[in-house]
Coordinates of C-alpha atoms in Angstrom, one line a residue:
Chain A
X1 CA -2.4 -28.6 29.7
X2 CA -5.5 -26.2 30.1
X3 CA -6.9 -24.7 26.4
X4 CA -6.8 -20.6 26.3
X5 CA -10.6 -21.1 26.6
X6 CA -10.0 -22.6 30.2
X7 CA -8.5 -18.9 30.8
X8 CA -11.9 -17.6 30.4
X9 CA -12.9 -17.4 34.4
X10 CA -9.6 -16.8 35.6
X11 CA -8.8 -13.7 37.6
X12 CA -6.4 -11.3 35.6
X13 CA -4.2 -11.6 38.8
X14 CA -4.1 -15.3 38.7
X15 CA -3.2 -15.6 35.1
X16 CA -0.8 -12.7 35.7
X17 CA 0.2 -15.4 38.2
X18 CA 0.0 -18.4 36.2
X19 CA 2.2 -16.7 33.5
X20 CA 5.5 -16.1 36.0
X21 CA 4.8 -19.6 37.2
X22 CA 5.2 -20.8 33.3
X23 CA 1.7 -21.0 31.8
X24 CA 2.6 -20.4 28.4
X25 CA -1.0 -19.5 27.6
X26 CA -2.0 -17.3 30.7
X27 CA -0.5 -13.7 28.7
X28 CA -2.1 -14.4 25.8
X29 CA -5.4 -14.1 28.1
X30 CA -4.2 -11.3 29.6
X31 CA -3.3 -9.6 25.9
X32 CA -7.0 -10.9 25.0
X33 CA -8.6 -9.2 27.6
X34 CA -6.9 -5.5 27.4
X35 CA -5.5 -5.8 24.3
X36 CA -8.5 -2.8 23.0
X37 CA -8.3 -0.9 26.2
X38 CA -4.5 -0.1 26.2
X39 CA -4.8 0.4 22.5
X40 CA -7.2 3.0 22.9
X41 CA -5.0 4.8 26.0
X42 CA -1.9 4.5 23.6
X43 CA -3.5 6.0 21.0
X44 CA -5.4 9.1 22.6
X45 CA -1.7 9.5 24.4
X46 CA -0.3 10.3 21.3
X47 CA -2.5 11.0 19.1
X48 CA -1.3 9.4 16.0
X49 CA -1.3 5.3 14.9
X50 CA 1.4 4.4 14.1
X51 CA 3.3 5.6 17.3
X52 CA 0.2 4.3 19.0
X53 CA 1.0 0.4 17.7
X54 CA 4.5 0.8 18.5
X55 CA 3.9 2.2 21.9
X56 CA 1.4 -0.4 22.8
X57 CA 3.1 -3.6 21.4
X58 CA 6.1 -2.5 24.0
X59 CA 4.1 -2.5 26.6
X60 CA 2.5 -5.9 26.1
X61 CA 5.9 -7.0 25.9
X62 CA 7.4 -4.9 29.1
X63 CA 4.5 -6.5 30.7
X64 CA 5.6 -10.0 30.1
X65 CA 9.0 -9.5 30.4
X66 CA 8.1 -7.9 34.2
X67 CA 5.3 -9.7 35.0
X68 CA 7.2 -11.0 38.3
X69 CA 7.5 -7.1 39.6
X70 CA 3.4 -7.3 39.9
X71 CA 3.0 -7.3 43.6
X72 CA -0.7 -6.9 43.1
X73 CA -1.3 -3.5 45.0
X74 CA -3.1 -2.3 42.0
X75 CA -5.2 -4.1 39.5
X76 CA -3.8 -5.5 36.9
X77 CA -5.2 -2.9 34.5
X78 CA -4.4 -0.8 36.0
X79 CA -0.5 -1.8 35.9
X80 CA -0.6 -2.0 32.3
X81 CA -2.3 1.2 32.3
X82 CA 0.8 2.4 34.0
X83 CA 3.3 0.4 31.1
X84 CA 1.2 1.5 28.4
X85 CA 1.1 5.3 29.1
X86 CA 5.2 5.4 29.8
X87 CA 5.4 3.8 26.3
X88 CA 3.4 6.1 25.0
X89 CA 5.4 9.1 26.6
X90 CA 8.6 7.6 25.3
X91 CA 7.2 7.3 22.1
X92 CA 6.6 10.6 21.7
X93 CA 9.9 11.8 23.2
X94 CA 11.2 9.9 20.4
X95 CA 9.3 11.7 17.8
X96 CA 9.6 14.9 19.1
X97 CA 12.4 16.1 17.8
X98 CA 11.3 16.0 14.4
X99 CA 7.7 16.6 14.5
X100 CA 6.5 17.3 17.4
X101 CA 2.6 17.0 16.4
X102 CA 1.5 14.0 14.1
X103 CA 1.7 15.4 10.8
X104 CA -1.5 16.5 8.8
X105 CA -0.8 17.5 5.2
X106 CA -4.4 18.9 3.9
X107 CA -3.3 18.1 0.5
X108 CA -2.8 14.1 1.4
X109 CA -6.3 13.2 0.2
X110 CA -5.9 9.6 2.2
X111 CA -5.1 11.4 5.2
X112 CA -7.2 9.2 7.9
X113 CA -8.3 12.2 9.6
X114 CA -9.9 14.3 7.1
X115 CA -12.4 13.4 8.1
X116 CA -12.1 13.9 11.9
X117 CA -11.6 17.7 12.1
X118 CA -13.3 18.3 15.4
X119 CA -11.5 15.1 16.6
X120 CA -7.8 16.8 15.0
X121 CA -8.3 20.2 16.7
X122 CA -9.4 18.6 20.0
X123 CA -5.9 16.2 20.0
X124 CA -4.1 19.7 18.2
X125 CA -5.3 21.5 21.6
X126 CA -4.5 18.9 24.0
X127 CA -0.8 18.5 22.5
X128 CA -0.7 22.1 24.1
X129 CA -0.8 21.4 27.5
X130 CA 2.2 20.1 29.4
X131 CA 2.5 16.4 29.5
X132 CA 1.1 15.5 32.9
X133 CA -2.2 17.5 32.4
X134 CA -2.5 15.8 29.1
X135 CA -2.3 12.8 31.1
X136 CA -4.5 13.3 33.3
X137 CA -7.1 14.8 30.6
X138 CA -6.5 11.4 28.8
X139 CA -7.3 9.1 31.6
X140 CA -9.9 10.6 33.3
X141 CA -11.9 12.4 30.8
X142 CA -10.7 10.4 27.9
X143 CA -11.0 6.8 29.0
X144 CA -12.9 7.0 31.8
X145 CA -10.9 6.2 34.6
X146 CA -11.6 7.2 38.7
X147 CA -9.5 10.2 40.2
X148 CA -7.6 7.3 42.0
X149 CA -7.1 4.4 39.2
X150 CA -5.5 7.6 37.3
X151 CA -3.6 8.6 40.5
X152 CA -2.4 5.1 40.5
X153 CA -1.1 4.8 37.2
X154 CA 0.7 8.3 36.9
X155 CA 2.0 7.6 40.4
X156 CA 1.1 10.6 42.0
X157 CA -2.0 11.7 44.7
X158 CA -5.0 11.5 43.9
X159 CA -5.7 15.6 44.6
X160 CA -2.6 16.2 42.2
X161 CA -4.9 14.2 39.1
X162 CA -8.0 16.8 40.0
X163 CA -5.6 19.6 39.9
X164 CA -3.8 18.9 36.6
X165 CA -7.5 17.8 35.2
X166 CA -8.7 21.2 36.7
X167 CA -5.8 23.6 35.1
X168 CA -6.1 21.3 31.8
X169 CA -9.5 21.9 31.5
X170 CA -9.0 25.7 32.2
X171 CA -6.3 25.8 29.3
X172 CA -8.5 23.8 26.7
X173 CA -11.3 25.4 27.2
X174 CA -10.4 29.0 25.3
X175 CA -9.1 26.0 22.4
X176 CA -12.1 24.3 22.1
X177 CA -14.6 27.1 22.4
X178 CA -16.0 26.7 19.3
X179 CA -16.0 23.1 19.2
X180 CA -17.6 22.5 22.7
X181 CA -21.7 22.5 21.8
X182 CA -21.0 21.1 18.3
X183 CA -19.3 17.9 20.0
X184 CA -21.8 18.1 22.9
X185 CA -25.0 17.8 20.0
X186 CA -22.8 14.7 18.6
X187 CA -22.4 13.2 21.4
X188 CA -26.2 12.8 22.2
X189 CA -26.7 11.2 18.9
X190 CA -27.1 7.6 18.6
X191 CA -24.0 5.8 18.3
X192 CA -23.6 4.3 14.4
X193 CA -21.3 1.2 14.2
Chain B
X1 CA -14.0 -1.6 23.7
X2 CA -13.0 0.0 26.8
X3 CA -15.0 1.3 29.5
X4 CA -15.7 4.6 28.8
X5 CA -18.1 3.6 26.5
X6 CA -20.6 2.6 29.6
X7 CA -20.2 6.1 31.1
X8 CA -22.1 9.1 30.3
X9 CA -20.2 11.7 29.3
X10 CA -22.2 13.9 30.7
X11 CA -22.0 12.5 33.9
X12 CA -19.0 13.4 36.0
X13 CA -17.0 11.5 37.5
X14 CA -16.0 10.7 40.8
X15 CA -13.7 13.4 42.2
X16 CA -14.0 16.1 40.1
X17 CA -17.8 16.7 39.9
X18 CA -17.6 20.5 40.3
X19 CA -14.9 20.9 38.3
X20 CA -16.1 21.3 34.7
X21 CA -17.7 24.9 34.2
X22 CA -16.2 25.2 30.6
X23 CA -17.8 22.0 29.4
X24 CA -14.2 20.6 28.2
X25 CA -14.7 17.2 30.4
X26 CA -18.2 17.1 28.4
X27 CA -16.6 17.5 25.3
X28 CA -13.3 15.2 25.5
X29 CA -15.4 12.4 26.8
X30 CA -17.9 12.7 24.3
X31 CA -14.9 12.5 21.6
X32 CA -15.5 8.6 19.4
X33 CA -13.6 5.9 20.9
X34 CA -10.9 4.6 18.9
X35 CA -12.7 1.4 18.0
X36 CA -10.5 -2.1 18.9
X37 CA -7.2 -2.9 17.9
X38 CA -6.3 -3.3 14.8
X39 CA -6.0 -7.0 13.8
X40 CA -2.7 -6.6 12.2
X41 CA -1.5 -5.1 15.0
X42 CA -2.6 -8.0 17.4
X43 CA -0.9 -10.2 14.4
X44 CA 2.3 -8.0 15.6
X45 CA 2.3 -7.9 19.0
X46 CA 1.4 -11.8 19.1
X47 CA 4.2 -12.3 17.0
X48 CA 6.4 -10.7 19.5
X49 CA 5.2 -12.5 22.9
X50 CA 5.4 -15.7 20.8
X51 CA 8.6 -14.9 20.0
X52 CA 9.0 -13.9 24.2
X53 CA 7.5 -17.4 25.4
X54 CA 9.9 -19.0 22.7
X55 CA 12.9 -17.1 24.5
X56 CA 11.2 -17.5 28.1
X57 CA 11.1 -21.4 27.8
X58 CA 14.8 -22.1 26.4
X59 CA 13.4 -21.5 22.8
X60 CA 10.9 -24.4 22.9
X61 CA 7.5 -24.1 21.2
X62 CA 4.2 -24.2 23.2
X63 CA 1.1 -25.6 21.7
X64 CA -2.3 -24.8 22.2
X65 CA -2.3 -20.5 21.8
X66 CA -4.1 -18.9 19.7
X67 CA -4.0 -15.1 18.1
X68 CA -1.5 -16.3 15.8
X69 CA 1.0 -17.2 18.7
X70 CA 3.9 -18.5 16.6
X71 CA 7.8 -19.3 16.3
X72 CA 9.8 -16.5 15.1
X73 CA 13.2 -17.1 13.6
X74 CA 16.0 -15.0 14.0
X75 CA 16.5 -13.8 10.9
X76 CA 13.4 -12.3 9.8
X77 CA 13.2 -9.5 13.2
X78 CA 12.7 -6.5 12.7
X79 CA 13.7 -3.7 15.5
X80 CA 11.6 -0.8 15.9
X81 CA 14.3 2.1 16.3
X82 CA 16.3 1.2 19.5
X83 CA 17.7 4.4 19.8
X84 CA 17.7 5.9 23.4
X85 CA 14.8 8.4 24.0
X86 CA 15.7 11.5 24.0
X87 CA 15.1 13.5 27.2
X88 CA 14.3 10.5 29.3
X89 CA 17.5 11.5 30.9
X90 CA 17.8 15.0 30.7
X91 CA 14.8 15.5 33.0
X92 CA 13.3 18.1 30.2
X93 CA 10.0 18.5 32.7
X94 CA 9.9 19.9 36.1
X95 CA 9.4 17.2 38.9
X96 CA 5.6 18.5 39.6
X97 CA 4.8 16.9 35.9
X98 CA 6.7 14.6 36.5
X99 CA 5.2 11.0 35.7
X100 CA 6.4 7.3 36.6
X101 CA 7.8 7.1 33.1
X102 CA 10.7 8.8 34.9
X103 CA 11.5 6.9 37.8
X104 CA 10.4 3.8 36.5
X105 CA 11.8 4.0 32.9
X106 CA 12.0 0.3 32.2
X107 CA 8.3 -0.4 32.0
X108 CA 8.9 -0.5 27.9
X109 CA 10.8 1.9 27.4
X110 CA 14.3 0.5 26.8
X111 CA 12.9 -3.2 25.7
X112 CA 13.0 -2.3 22.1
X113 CA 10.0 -3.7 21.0
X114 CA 10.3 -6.2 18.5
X115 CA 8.4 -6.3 15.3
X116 CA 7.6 -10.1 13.4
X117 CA 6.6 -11.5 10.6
X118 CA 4.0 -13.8 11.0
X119 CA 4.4 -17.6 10.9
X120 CA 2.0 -20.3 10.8
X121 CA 2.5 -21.8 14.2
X122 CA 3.1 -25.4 14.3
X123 CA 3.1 -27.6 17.4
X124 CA 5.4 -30.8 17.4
X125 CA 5.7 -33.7 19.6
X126 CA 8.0 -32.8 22.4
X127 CA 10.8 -35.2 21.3
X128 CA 11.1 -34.1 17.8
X129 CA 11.1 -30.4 18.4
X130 CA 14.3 -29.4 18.0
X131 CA 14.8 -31.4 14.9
X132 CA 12.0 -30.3 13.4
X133 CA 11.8 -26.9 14.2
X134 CA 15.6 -26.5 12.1
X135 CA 13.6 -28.1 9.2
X136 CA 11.6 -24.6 8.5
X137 CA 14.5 -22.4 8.6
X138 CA 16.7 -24.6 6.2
X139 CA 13.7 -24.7 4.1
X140 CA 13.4 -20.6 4.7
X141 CA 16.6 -20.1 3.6
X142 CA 16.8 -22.4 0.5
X143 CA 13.8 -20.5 -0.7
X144 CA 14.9 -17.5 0.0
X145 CA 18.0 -18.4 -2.0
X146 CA 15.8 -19.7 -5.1
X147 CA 13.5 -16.6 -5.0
X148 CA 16.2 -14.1 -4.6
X149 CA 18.0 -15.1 -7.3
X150 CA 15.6 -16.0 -9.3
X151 CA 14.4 -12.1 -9.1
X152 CA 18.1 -11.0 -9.8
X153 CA 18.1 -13.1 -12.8
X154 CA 14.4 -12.2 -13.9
X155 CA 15.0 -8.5 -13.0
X156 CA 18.1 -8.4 -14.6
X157 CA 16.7 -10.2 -18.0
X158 CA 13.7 -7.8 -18.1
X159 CA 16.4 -4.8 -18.6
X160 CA 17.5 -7.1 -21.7
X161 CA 20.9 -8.1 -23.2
X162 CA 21.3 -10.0 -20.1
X163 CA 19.9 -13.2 -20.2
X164 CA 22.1 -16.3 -19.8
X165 CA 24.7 -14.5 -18.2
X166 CA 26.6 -15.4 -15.6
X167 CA 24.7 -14.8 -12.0
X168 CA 27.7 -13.1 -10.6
X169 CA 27.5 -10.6 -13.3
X170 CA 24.2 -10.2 -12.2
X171 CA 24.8 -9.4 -8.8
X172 CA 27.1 -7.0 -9.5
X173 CA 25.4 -5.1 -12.2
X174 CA 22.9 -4.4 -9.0
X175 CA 22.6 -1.0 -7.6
X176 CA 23.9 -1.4 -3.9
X177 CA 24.7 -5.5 -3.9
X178 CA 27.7 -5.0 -2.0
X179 CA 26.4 -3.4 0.5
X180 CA 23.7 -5.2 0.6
X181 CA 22.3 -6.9 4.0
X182 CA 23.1 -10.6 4.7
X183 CA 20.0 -12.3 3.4
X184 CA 20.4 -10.3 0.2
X185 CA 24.2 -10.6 0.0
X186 CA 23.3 -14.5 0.1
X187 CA 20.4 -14.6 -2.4
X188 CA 23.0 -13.1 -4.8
X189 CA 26.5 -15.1 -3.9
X190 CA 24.3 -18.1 -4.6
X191 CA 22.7 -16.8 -7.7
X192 CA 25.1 -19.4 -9.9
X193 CA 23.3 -22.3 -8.2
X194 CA 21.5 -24.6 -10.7
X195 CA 18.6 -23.8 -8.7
X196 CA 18.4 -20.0 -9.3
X197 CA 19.1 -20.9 -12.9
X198 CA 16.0 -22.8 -12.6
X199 CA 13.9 -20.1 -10.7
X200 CA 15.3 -17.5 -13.4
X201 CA 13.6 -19.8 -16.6
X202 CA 10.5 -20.0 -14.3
X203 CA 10.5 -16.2 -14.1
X204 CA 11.5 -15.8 -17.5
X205 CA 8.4 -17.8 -18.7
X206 CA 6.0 -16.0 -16.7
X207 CA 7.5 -12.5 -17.8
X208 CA 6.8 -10.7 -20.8
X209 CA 10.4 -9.1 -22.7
X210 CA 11.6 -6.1 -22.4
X211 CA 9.5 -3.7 -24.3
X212 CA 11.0 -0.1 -23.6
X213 CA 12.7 2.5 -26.5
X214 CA 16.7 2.8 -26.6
X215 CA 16.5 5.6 -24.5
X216 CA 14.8 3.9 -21.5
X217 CA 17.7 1.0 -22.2
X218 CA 20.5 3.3 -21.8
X219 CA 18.8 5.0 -19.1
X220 CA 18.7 1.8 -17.5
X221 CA 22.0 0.4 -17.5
X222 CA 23.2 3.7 -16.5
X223 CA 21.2 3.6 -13.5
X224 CA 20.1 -0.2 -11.8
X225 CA 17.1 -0.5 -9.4
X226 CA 17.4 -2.1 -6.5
X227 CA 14.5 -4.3 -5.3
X228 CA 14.0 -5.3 -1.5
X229 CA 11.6 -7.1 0.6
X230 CA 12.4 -5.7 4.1
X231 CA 8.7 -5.5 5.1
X232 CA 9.4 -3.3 7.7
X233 CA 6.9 -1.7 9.5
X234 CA 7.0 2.1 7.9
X235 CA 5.9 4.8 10.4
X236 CA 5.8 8.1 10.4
X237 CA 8.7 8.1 13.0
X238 CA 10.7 6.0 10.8
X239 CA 10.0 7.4 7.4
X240 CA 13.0 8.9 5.8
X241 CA 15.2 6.7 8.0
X242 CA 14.1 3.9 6.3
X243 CA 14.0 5.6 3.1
X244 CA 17.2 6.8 3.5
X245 CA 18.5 3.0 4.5
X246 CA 17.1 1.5 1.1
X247 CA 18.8 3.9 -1.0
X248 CA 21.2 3.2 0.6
X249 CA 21.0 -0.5 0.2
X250 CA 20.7 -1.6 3.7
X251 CA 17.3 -2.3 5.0
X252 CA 18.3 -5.1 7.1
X253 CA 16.3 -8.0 7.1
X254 CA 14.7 -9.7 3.4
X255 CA 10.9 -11.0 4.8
X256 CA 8.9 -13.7 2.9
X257 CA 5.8 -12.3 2.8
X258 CA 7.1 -9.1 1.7
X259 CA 9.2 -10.8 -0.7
X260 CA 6.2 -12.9 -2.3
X261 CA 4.4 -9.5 -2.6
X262 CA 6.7 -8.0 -4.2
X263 CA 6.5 -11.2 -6.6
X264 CA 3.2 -10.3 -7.3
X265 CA 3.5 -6.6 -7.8
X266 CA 3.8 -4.4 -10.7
X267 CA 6.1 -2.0 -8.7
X268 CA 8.2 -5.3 -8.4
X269 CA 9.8 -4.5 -11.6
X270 CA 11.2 -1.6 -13.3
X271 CA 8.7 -0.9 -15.5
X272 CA 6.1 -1.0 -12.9
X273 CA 8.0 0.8 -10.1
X274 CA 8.3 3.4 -12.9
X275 CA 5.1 3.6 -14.6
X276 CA 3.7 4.4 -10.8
X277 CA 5.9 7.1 -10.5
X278 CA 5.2 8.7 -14.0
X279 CA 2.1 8.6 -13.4
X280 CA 2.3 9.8 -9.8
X281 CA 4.3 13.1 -11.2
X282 CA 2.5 13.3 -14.9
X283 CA 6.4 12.3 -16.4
X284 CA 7.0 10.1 -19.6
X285 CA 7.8 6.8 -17.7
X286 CA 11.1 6.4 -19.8
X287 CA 12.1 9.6 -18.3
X288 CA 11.3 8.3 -14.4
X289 CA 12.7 5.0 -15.2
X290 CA 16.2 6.3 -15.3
X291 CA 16.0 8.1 -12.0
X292 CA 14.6 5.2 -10.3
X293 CA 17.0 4.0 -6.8
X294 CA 15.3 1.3 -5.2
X295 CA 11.9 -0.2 -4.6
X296 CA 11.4 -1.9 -0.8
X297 CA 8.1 -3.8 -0.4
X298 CA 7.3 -2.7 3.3
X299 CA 4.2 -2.8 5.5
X300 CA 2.3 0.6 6.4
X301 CA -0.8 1.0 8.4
X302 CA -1.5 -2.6 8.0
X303 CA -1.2 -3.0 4.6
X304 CA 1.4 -3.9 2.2
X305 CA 3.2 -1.3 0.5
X306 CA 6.0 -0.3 -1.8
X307 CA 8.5 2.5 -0.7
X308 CA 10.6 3.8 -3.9
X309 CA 13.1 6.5 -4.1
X310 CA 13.7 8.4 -7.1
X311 CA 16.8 10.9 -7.6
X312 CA 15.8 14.4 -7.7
X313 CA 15.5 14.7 -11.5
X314 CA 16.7 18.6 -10.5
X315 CA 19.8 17.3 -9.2
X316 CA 20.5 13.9 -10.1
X317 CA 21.1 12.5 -13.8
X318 CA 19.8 9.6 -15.3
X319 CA 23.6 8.9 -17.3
X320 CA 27.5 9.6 -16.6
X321 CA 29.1 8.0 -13.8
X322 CA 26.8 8.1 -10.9
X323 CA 26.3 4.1 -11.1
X324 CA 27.5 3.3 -8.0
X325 CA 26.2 2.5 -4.5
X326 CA 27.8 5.6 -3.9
X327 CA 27.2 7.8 -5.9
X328 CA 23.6 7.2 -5.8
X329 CA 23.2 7.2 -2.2
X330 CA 25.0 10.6 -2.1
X331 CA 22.1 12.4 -4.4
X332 CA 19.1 13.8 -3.5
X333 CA 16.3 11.9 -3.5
X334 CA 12.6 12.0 -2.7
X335 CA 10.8 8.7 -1.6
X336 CA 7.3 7.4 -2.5
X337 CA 5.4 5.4 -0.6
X338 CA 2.8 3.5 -2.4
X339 CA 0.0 1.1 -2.4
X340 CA 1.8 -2.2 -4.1
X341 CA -0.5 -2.4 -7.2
X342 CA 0.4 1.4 -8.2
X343 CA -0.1 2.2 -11.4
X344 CA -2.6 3.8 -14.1
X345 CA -5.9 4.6 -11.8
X346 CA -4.5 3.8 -8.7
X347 CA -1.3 6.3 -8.5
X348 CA -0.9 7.5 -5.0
X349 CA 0.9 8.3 -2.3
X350 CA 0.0 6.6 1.2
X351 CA 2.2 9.2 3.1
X352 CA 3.5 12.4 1.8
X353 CA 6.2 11.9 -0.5
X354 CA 9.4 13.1 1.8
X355 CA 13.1 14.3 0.3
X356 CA 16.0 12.8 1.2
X357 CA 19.2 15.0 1.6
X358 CA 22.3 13.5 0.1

């Protein structure tokens, strides 16, 4: 029986592979590997933590309930791309009907983004736009996906991605007006982690 | 942590590289990235694939995983709400927005994600696996036994007048015992066992008395707190639900950890649980302690946390014949949630407090 650290070379598609066939320790790779990445597309989906976790601990699980319907016509991120951003969307169906934004009370002094107020009206102004710009906004802006990985995991062309990212922009822009040159300046600082 | 971290924001990307006049592409990209997972969360969702390999090969362990990979037994899962999601049928969006989620609405979202507590994983020879592996959960559930009724007893003695009663007095002088869930409902039918009259001395001893003024006594056995160890995983989603579930008496599932926490806690106990909340709302603690529900040691955000309702002290009353399960769970009620060493310096909420409806 191969060690997890055996995993190390293997092609995501061949532990994707070895886990249908039975490997016991070929997802837990796989969870290794993307485990950061999906978290962050969960959590810029929806904007709020705690639906985040939830969203992206059912897709790791979807995933390796249905690792046999991987036909490999897509990378393997880019599948679990696809799982992670459905869960996210049904995650926030869920919490829709109840609070449709995540909740900011600005007289919870622990709040975790009082501190974030340029990141808060950024996600406030992107929970404006209808859900498939958002999308689209999230993948390719956000996370730095191509036109076509994003067209892959939404399941649409690749022109229909540049034309929600195109109107989404368009819509945010008049939002973020104020924020855009402020962001731009802290972007070109240097990174403090 | 993910890729977007090796592109320049300012540098479009492929497919759209005329496409950003406003700056907005600029901007979103330049936004911080979210930083890695959180480690309790890969404690979670390890927990959970564990518990998937566990299923996936006929319940047998595998050795050699790491993350925390792990056994899960039955009775300690916890199920994120299951509840179908609302508009996934209804087709809310037009079919131009529409996104695979739609048409391929199994990839998550009906699996119910399942939520663990961890478990020291523990690899046994093939041959003795089965054996073995019932050896933790009879273990588990002995000790669950011991604790639980070793908290009734202790719980029930720090009110005072009751020590040395008989356990099944205690369990019914509990707020909510009868309808409490199965792990609970055992702890306290098995409170008369020699070894929760052992547990209770061993509380006793490591408990100061009772040390409250008569009116704080009456205003206790007018109105008994009900502790729980659920250790569910609180979100904002799930909130009042769950709030609304432990004043109720139901939260489902007892969990070790939680359980141990709750051990260790000053909210465990009345006096605790109350001096928080006096503190929280600037009230004379005897005045809080009779309005106290139920305390459920719970997980938030990662961290251990105590979730206690209070009855509206506009509507509900401390005295007269609201004792019941019932007739508590039918009051208004506001929930707390709290970091698990609340108290004097270190009084506040982690979410904001919500009311519960009767």
């Amino acid at each position: 029986v191969e060690t997890p650290t055996d995993l190390t070379g293997t092609s995501d598609a061949e532990l994707l592979a070895r886990h249908v066939a039975g490997d016991p320790d070929a997802f837990g790779e796989i969870f290794r590997r993307h485990r950061d990445r999906m978290w962050a597309v969960a959590l810029r989906t929806v904007g709020d933590r705690e639906l985040a976790a939830d969203a992206v601990q059912e897709a790791f699980i979807a995933a390796f309930r249905r690792a046999d319907r991987f036909r490999g016509e897509s990378a393997v991120t880019t599948w679990l791309h696809r799982i992670t951003v459905n869960c996210a969307i049904d995650r926030l169906r869920r919490q829709r009907p109840t609070s449709p934004l995540p909740e900011i009370d600005p007289a919870d002094r622990h709040d975790r983004y009082a501190q974030a107020e340029t990141a808060l009206d950024v996600h406030a102004a992107l929970a404006t736009l209808p859900e498939a710009q958002r999308l689209a906004l999230v993948l390719v802006d956000m996370e730095g996906l191509s036109v076509t990985e994003a067209a892959t995991v939404l399941g649409v062309a690749p022109g229909t991605v540049k034309s929600r990212c195109s109107r989404g922009r368009a819509a945010l822009a008049p939002l973020l007006a104020g924020r855009t040159a402020a962001l731009e300046h802290a972007a070109r600082e240097p990174e403090t982690t | 942590v993910s890729a977007r971290r090796d592109i320049d924001p300012h540098t479009p990307g492929a497919g759209d590289e005329n496409d950003d006049p406003t700056g907005v592409r600029a901007l979103l990209s330049a936004l911080p990235d979210p930083g890695p997972m959180p480690p309790e969360l890969i404690r979670r969702i390890s927990d959970s694939l564990a518990a998937e390999q566990g299923a996936h090969d006929g319940r047998a362990l595998h050795s050699g995983s790491t993350d925390g990979y792990a056994p899960v037994t039955g009775p300690s899962r916890v199920t994120t709400d299951p509840s179908p999601v609302p508009g996934a049928a209804a087709g809310a969006r037009s079919e131009a927005d529409e996104t695979p989620g739609d048409r391929a609405a199994g990839d998550g979202a009906d699996d119910g994600a399942t939520i663990h507590p961890f478990r020291p994983h523990r690899a046994e020879p093939d041959g003795h696996r089965t054996a073995l592996r019932r050896l933790p959960a009879i273990a588990i559930a002995a000790s669950v036994v011991v604790l639980a009724g070793a908290m009734v007893l202790g719980l029930v003695m720090s009110r005072g007048g009751l020590a040395g009663s008989d356990s099944m007095d205690v369990a019914a002088t509990m707020s909510g015992a009868d309808a409490r869930p199965e792990g609970q409902s055992q702890a306290g039918g098995a409170a008369d066992s020699a070894e929760s009259s052992e547990a209770a001395e061993s509380m006793e001893s490591s408990e100061s008395g009772p040390s409250m003024d008569s009116d704080a006594g009456a205003a206790l056995a007018a109105s008994p707190v009900s502790f729980y160890s659920s250790g569910a995983v609180i979100t904002t989603a799930n909130l009042v639900g769950h709030a609304k579930a432990v004043r109720g008496g139901s939260t489902g599932v007892v969990d070790q950890a939680s359980e141990a926490v709750m051990t260790a806690s000053p909210v465990g106990t009345p006096d605790g649980a109350a001096d928080c909340i006096a503190v929280l709302l600037d009230l004379p603690s005897a005045q809080v302690t009779g309005l106290l529900t139920a305390v459920d040691f719970v997980r938030y955000d990662g961290t251990d946390a105590a979730l206690i309702v209070v009855r509206d002290p506009l509507e509900g009353s401390p005295s007269g014949d609201q004792t019941g399960p019932g007739a508590v769970g039918a009051e208004a009620s506001t929930a707390y949630l709290v970091p698990v060493d609340c108290g004097e310096g270190r009084a506040w909420t982690l979410r904001p407090p919500v009311r519960l409806d009767p």
